[in-house]
Short mmCIF file of C-alpha atoms and ligand atoms in Angstrom, two decimals:
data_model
loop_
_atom_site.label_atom_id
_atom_site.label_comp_id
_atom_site.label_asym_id
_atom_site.label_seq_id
_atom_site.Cartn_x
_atom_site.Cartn_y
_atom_site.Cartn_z
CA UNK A 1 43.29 12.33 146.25
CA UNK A 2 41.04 11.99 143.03
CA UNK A 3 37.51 11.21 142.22
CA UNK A 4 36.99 7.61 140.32
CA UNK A 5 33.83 8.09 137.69
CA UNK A 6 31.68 5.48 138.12
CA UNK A 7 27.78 5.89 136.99
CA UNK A 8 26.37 4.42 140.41
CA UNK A 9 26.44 8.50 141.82
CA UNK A 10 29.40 7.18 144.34
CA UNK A 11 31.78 9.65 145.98
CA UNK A 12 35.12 7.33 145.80
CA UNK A 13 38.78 8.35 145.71
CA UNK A 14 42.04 6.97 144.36
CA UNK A 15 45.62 7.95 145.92
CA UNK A 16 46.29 9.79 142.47
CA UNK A 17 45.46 9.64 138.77
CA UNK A 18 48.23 8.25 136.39
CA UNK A 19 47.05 9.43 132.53
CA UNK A 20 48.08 6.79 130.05
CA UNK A 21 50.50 6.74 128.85
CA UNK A 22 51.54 10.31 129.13
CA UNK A 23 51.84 9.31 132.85
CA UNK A 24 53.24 5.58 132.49
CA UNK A 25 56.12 6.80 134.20
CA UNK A 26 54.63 7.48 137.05
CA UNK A 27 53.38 4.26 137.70
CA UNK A 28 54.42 2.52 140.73
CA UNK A 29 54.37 -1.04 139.62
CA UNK A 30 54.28 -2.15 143.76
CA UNK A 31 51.50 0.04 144.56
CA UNK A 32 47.94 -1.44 143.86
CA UNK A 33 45.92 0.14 140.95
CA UNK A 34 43.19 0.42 139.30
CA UNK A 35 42.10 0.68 135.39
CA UNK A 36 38.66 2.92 134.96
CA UNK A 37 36.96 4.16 132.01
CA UNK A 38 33.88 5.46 133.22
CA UNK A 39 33.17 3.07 136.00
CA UNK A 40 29.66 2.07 134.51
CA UNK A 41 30.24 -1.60 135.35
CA UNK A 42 31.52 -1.01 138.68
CA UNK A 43 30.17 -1.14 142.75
CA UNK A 44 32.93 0.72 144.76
CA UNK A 45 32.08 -1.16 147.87
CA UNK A 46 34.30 1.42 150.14
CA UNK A 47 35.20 5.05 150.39
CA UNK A 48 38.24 4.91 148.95
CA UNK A 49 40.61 3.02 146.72
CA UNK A 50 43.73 2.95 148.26
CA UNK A 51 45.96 2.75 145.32
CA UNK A 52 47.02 4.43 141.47
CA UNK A 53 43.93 5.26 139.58
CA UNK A 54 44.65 4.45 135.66
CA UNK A 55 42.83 6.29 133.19
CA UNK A 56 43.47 5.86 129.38
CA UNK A 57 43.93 8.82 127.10
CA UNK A 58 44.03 7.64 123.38
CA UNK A 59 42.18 8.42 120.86
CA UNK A 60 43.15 6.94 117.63
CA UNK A 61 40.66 6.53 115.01
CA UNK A 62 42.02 4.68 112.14
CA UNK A 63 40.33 2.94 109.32
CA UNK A 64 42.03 0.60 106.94
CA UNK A 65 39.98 -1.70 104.25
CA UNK A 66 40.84 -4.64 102.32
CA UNK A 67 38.36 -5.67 99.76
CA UNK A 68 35.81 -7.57 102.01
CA UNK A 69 36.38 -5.80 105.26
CA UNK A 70 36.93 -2.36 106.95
CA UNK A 71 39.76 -2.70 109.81
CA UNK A 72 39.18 -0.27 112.13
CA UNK A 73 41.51 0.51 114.74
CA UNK A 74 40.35 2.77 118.13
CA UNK A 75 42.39 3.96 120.96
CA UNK A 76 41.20 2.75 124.51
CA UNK A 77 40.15 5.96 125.82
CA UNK A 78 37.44 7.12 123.06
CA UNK A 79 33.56 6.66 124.74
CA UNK A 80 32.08 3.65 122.79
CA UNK A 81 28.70 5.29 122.04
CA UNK A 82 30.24 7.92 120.35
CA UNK A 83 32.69 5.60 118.43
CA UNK A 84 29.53 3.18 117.25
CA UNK A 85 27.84 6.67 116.21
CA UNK A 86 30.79 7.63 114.69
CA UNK A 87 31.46 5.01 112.28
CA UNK A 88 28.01 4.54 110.95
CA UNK A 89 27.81 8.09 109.98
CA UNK A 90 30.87 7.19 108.22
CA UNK A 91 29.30 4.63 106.69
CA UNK A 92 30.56 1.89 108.21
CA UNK A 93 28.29 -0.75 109.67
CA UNK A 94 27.91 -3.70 112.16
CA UNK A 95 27.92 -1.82 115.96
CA UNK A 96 24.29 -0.57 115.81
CA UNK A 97 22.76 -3.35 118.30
CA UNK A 98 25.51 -2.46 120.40
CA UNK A 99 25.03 1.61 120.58
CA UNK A 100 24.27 3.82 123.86
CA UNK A 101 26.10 1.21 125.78
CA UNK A 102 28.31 3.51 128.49
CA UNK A 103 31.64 2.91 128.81
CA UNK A 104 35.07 3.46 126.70
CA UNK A 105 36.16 1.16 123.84
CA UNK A 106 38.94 -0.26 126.07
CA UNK A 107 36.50 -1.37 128.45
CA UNK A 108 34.63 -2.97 125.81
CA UNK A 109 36.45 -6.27 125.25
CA UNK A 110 37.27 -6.77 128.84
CA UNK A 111 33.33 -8.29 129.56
CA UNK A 112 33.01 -8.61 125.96
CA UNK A 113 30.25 -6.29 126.09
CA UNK A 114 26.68 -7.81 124.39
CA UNK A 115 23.22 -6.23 123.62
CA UNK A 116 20.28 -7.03 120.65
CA UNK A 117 21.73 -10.30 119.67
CA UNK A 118 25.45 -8.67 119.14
CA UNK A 119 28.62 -9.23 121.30
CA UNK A 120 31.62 -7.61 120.70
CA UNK A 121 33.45 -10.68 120.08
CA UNK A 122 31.89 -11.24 116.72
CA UNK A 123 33.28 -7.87 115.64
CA UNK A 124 36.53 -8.16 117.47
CA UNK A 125 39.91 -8.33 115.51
CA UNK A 126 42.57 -8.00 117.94
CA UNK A 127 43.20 -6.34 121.23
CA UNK A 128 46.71 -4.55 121.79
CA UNK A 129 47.97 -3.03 125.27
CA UNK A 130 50.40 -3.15 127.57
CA UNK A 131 51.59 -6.05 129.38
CA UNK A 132 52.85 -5.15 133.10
CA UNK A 133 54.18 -8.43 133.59
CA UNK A 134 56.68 -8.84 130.39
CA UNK A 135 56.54 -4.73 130.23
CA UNK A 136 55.76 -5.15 126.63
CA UNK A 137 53.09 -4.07 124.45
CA UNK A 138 51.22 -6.84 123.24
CA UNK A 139 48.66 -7.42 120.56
CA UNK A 140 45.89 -10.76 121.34
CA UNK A 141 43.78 -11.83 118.52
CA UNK A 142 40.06 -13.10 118.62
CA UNK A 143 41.03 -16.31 119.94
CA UNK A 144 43.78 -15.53 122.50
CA UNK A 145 41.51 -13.17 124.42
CA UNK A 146 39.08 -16.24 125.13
CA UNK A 147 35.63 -14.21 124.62
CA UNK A 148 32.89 -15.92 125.82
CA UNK A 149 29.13 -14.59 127.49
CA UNK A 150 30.75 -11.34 129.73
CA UNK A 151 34.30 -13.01 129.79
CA UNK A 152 37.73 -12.51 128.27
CA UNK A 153 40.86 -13.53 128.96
CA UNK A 154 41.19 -9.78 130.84
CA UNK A 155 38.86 -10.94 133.40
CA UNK A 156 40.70 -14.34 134.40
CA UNK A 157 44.92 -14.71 133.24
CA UNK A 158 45.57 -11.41 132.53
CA UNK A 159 43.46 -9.83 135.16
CA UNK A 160 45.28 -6.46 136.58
CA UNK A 161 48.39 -7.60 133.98
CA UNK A 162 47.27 -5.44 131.15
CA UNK A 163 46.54 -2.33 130.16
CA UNK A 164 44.15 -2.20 126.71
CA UNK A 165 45.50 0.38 124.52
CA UNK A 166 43.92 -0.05 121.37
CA UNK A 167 41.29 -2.57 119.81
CA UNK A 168 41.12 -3.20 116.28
CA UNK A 169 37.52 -4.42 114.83
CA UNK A 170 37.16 -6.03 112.10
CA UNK A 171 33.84 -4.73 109.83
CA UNK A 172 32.45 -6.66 106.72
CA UNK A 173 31.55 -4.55 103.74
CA UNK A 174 28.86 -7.49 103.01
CA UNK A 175 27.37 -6.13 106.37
CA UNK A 176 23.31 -8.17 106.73
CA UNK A 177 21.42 -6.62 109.24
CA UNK A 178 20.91 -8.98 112.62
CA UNK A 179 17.46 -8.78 114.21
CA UNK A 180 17.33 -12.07 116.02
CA UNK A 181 16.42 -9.95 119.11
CA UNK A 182 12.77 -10.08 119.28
CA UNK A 183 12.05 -6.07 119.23
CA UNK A 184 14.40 -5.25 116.53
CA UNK A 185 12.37 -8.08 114.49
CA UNK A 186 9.40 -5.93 113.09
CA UNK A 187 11.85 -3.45 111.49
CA UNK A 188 11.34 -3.95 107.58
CA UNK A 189 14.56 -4.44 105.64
CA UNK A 190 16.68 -1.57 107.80
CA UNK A 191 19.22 0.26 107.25
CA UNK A 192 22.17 -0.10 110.04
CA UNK A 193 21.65 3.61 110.86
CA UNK A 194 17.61 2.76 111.15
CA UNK A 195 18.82 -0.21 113.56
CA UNK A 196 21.32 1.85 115.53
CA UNK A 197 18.23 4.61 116.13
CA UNK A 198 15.72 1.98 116.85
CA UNK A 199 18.13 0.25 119.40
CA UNK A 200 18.88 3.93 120.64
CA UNK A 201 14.95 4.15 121.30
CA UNK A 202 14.43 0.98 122.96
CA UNK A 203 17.14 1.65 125.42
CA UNK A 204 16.22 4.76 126.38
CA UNK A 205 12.57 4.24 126.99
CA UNK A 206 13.55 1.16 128.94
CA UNK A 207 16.90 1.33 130.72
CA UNK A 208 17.77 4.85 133.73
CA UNK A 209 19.80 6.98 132.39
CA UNK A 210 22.51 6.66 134.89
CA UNK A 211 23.12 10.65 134.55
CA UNK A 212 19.32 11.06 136.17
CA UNK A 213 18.93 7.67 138.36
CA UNK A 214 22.66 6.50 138.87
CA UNK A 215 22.85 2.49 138.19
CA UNK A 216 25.67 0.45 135.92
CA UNK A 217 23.13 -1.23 134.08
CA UNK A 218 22.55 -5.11 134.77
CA UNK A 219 23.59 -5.80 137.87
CA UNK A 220 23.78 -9.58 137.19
CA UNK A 221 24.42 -12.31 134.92
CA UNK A 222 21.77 -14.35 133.40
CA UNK A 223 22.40 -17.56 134.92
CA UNK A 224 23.62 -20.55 132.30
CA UNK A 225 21.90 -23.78 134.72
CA UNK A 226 22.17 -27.89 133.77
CA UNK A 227 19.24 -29.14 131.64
CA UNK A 228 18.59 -31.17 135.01
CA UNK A 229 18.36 -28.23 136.78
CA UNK A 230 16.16 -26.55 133.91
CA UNK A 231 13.94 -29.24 133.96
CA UNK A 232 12.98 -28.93 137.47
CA UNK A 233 12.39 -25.06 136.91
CA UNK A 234 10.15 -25.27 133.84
CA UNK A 235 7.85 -27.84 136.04
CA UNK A 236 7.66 -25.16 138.79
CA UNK A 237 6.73 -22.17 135.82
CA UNK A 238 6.35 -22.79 132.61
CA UNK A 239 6.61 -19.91 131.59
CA UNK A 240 10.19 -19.37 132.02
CA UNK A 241 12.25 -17.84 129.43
CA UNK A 242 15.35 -20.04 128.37
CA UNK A 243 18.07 -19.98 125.98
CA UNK A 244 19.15 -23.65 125.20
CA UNK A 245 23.26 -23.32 124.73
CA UNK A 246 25.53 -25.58 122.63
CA UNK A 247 27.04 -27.17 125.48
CA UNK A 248 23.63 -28.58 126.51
CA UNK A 249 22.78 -26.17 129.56
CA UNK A 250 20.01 -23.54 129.39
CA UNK A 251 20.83 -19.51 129.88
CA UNK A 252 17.68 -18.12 131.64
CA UNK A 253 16.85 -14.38 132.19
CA UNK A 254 17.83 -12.91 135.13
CA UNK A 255 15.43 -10.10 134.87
CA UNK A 256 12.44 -12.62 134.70
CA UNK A 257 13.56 -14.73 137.73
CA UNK A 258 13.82 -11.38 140.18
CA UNK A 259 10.33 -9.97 138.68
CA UNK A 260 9.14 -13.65 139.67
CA UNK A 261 10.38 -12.95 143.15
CA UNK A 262 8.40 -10.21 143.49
CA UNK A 263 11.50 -8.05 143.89
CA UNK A 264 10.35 -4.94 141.26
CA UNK A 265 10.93 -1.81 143.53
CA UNK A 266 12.33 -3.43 146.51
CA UNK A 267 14.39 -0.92 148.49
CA UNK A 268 17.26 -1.49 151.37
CA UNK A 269 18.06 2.22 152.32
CA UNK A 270 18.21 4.33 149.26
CA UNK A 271 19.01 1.53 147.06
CA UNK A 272 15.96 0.50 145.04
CA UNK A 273 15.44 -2.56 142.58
CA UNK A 274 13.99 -0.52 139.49
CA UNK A 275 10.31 -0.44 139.10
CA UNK A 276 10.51 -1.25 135.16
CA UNK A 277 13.68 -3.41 135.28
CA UNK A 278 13.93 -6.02 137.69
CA UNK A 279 17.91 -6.13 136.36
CA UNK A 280 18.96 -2.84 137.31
CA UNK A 281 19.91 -1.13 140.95
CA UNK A 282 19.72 2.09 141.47
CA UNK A 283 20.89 4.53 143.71
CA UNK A 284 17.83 6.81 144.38
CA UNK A 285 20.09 9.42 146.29
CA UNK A 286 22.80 8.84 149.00
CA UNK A 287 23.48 5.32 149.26
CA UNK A 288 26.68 4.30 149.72
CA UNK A 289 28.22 0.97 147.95
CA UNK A 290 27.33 -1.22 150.90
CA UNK A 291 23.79 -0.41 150.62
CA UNK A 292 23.73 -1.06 146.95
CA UNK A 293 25.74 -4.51 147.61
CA UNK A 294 23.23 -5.10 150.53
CA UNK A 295 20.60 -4.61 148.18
CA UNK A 296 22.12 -6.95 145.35
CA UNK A 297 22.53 -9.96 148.68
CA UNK A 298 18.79 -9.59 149.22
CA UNK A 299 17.66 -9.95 145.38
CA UNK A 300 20.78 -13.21 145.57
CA UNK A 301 18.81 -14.78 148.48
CA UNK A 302 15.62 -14.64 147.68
CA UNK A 303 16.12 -15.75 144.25
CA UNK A 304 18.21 -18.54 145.33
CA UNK A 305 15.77 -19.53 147.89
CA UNK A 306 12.81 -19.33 144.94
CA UNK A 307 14.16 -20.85 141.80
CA UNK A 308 17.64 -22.67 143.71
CA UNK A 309 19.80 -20.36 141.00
CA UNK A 310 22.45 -18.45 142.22
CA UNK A 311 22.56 -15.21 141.17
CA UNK A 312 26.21 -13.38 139.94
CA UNK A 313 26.73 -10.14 139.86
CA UNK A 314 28.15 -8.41 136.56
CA UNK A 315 29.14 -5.84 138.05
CA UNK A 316 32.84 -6.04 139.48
CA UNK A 317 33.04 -4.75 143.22
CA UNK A 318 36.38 -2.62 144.07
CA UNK A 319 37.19 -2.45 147.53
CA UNK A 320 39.82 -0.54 149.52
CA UNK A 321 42.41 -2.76 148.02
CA UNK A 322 41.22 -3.95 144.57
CA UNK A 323 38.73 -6.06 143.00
CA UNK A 324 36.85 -8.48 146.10
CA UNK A 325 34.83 -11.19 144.83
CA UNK A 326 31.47 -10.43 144.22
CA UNK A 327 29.65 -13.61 145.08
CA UNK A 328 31.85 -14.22 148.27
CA UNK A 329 31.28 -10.69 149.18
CA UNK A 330 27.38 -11.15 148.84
CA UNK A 331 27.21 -14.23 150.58
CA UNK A 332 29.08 -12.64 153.44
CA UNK A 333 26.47 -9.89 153.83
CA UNK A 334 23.91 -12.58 153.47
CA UNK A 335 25.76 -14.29 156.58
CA UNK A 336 25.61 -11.23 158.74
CA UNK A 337 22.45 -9.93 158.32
CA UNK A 338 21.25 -13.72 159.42
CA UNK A 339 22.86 -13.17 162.74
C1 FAD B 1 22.74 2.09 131.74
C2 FAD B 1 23.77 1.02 131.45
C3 FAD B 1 23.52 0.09 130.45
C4 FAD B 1 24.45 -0.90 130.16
N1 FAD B 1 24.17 -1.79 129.16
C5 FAD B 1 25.06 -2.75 128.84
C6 FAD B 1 24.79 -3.67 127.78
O1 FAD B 1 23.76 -3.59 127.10
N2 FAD B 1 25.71 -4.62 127.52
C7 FAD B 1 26.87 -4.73 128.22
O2 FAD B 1 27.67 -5.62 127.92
N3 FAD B 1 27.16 -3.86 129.22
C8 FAD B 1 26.30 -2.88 129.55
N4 FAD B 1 26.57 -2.01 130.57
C9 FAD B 1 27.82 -2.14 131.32
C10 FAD B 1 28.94 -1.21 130.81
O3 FAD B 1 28.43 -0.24 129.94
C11 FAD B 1 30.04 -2.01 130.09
O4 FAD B 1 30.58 -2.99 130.93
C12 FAD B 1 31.18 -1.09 129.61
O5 FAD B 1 32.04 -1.82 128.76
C13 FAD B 1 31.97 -0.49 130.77
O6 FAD B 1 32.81 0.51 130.26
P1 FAD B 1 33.57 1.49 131.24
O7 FAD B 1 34.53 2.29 130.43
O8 FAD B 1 32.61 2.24 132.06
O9 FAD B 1 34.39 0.43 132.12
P2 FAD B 1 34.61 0.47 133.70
O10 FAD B 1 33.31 0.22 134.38
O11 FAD B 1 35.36 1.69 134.05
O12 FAD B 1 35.53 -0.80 133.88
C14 FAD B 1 34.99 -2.09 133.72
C15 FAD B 1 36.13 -3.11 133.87
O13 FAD B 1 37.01 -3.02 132.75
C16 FAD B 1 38.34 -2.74 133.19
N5 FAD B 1 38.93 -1.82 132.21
C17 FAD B 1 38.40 -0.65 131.78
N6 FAD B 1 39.21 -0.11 130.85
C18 FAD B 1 40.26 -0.94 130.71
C19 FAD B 1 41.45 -0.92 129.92
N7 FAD B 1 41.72 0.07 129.08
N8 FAD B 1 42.32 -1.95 130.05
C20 FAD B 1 42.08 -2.99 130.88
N9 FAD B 1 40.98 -3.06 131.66
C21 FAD B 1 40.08 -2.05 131.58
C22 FAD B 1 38.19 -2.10 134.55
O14 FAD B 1 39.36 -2.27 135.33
C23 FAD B 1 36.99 -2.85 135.10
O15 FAD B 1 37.37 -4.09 135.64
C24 FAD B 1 25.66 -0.98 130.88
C25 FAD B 1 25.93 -0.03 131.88
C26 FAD B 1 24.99 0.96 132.17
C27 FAD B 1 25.29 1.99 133.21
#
C-alpha cells in the first residue's frame, strides 16, 4: 500500500506506486490506475484506490530559441511553481500570472490550468507522452489537445489513455505584459518578475495555503449560462458579475453566486466553505472525502435552487475504482440526504 498526495489533508492509498518511466515495466495495463502529481485538483471520495498509482519522475529542463521565440521544453514531473520561478529568473517571460499555482507541469495542460487573465493554452506548444492505447509515445500540438476553459483533449478522448511526459511551451521574446485582470491593472509599466511577485502576493493574502488549511483550490467551475438564462439572472441582481463569451453565452463567477447564497463559512462536519473565498473547501481537520463532497452537494443545491445554475465541480473525484462523475455523484448525495 502507498499514500496518494493530494492537498485536501486526505489519508488515501493506492495498491502500489509505479515511478515513470523507471517503473513502466511494471505496469499492469489490466489493472486500474491512476496518474497523480500532487493531487491538488483532486477529492478522493473513498479510502482507498484500488489500483496502480502513477507518478512521473522527469525532469528535463531544456531551452531552445529561434529568433522570435524561446522553446522551452519541461519534463512532467518538475512542480510548476518552481518551473514559472525558474524561467523568469532566467530571464524568460510570459508564466508570471500563472505562478504559485500547485501542481506539476504535466498536470498543467490536462485542465489547461488559468489564473490573472493567462491560460496555459496561450503558452502551450505541444504536449508529448505516452499513449497506452497504440503503446507509443506521442507528441499533440496546440490544436490536437483541444484546450478550451479547464478542458483538453486529456480530460475527454484520451482520458486514462495517456501518460504526459513532457510539454514544450512556446515563449515570445517580444513578451507585453497582460494585466487585463483587474488587480494586476494598477501596476505601472511592470516588469514580468514585478508581475510574477505581485500575482505571488495576491494569492497568498487571498487563497489557504493548502499546507496550513488543506483545500485544492476552486472547487468549481464558473458556470458559462445562455444569454436567455443571463437575462433572467441580471433582472433578479444586477449586480452580477458576467463575462460575455464569443459564442454568445455569459461565464459568471462562481465565487459571487455562493457568497450570494449566503454560503461563506458554511460547515457539514469538518468541512467548511472558506470565510474569505466562497470558491474554496476546506478541510478544517478530519474530514473524510464524503464530507467534503457532502459539503460541495449542499453549496450545488442551494445555488441551483437560488440562481437555477448548476454548479460543476473542478475538482475530479477518484473513487475506489477510478474517476466517478462529479455532478452525478453530487446529485446522488443530494438524493439521499432528501430521504
Ligand atoms: C490553493 C490552490 C490554488 C489553485 N489555483 C489554481 C488556479 O489558479 N488555476 C488553475 O487552473 N488551477 C488551480 N488549482 C488547481 C491545481 O493547482 C491544478 O489543477 C494543477 O494543474 C494540478 O496539478 P497536480 O500535479 O496537483 O495534478 P493532480 O491533482 O495530481 O491531477 C489532476 C489531474 O491531472 C491528471 N494528471 C496529472 N499528471 C498527469 C500526467 N503527467 N499525465 C496525464 N494526466 C495527468 C490526473 O490524473 C488528474 O486527473 C489550485 C489548487 C490549489 C490547491
Amino acid at each position: 500500500m502507498v499514500k496518494i498526495p493530494n492537498t485536501f489533508g486526505l489519508t488515501v492509498t493506492a495498491k502500489r506506486l509505479i515511478k515513470w518511466p523507471s517503473q513502466q515495466a511494471l505496469f499492469k495495463p489490466d489493472e486500474s490506475f491512476i496518474i497523480v502529481g500532487a493531487g491538488s485538483n483532486l477529492l478522493f471520495v473513498d479510502a482507498e484506490f484500488d489500483g496502480q498509482l502513477i507518478q512521473l519522475e522527469q525532469d528535463e529542463f531544456i531551452i531552445e530559441q529561434t529568433a522570435s521565440d524561446y522553446l522551452v521544453t519541461l519534463g512532467a514531473g518538475l512542480n510548476w511553481h518552481q518551473t514559472v520561478k525558474r524561467l523568469i529568473d532566467a530571464g524568460i517571460d510570459g508564466l508570471e500570472n500563472l505562478a504559485l499555482i500547485p501542481g506539476t507541469v504535466g498536470a498543467a495542460p490536462v485542465q489547461n490550468i488559468g489564473a490573472y487573465g493567462v491560460e496555459f493554452s496561450q503558452l502551450c506548444e505541444s504536449v508529448t507522452g505516452y499513449n497506452l492505447q497504440t503503446q507509443q509515445v506521442e507528441t499533440l500540438n496546440n490544436q490536437q489537445c483541444q484546450f478550451a476553459y479547464r478542458e483538453s483533449v486529456f480530460k475527454k478522448q484520451l482520458k486514462d489513455k495517456f501518460i504526459i511526459t513532457q510539454v514544450t511551451l512556446r515563449l515570445t521574446k517580444n513578451w507585453q505584459a497582460n494585466l487585463s485582470y483587474g488587480p494586476l491593472a494598477e501596476l505601472n509599466n511592470p516588469t514580468a518578475i514585478q508581475i510574477f511577485e505581485q500575482v505571488c502576493l495576491i494569492r497568498q493574502s487571498k487563497l489557504p495555503d493548502p499546507a496550513k488549511l488543506p483545500n485544492a483550490g476552486s472547487f468549481f467551475k464558473n458556470p458559462v449560462v445562455e444569454a436567455s438564462v443571463f437575462n433572467q439572472l441580471i433582472k433578479q441582481d444586477p449586480n452580477i458579475p458576467n463575462y460575455p463569451q464569443a459564442d454568445g453565452k455569459v461565464k459568471l463567477a462562481a465565487g459571487y453566486l455562493i457568497d450570494k447564497a449566503g454560503l461563506k463559512g458554511a460547515v457539514y462536519q469538518n468541512a467548511k466553505v472558506h470565510q474569505q473565498q466562497a470558491l474554496v473547501l476546506v478541510n478544517q481537520g478530519g474530514s473524510c472525502g464524503v464530507e467534503i463532497a457532502n459539503l460541495a452537494a449542499m453549496v450545488r443545491q442551494t445555488v441551483l435552487a437560488l440562481f437555477k445554475v448548476k454548479l460543476n465541480p473542478e475538482v475530479r473525484f477518484i473513487g475506489k475504482q477510478g474517476e466517478v462523475d462529479s455532478a452525478q455523484f453530487l446529485d446522488l448525495l443530494i438524493a439521499e440526504n432528501k430521504k
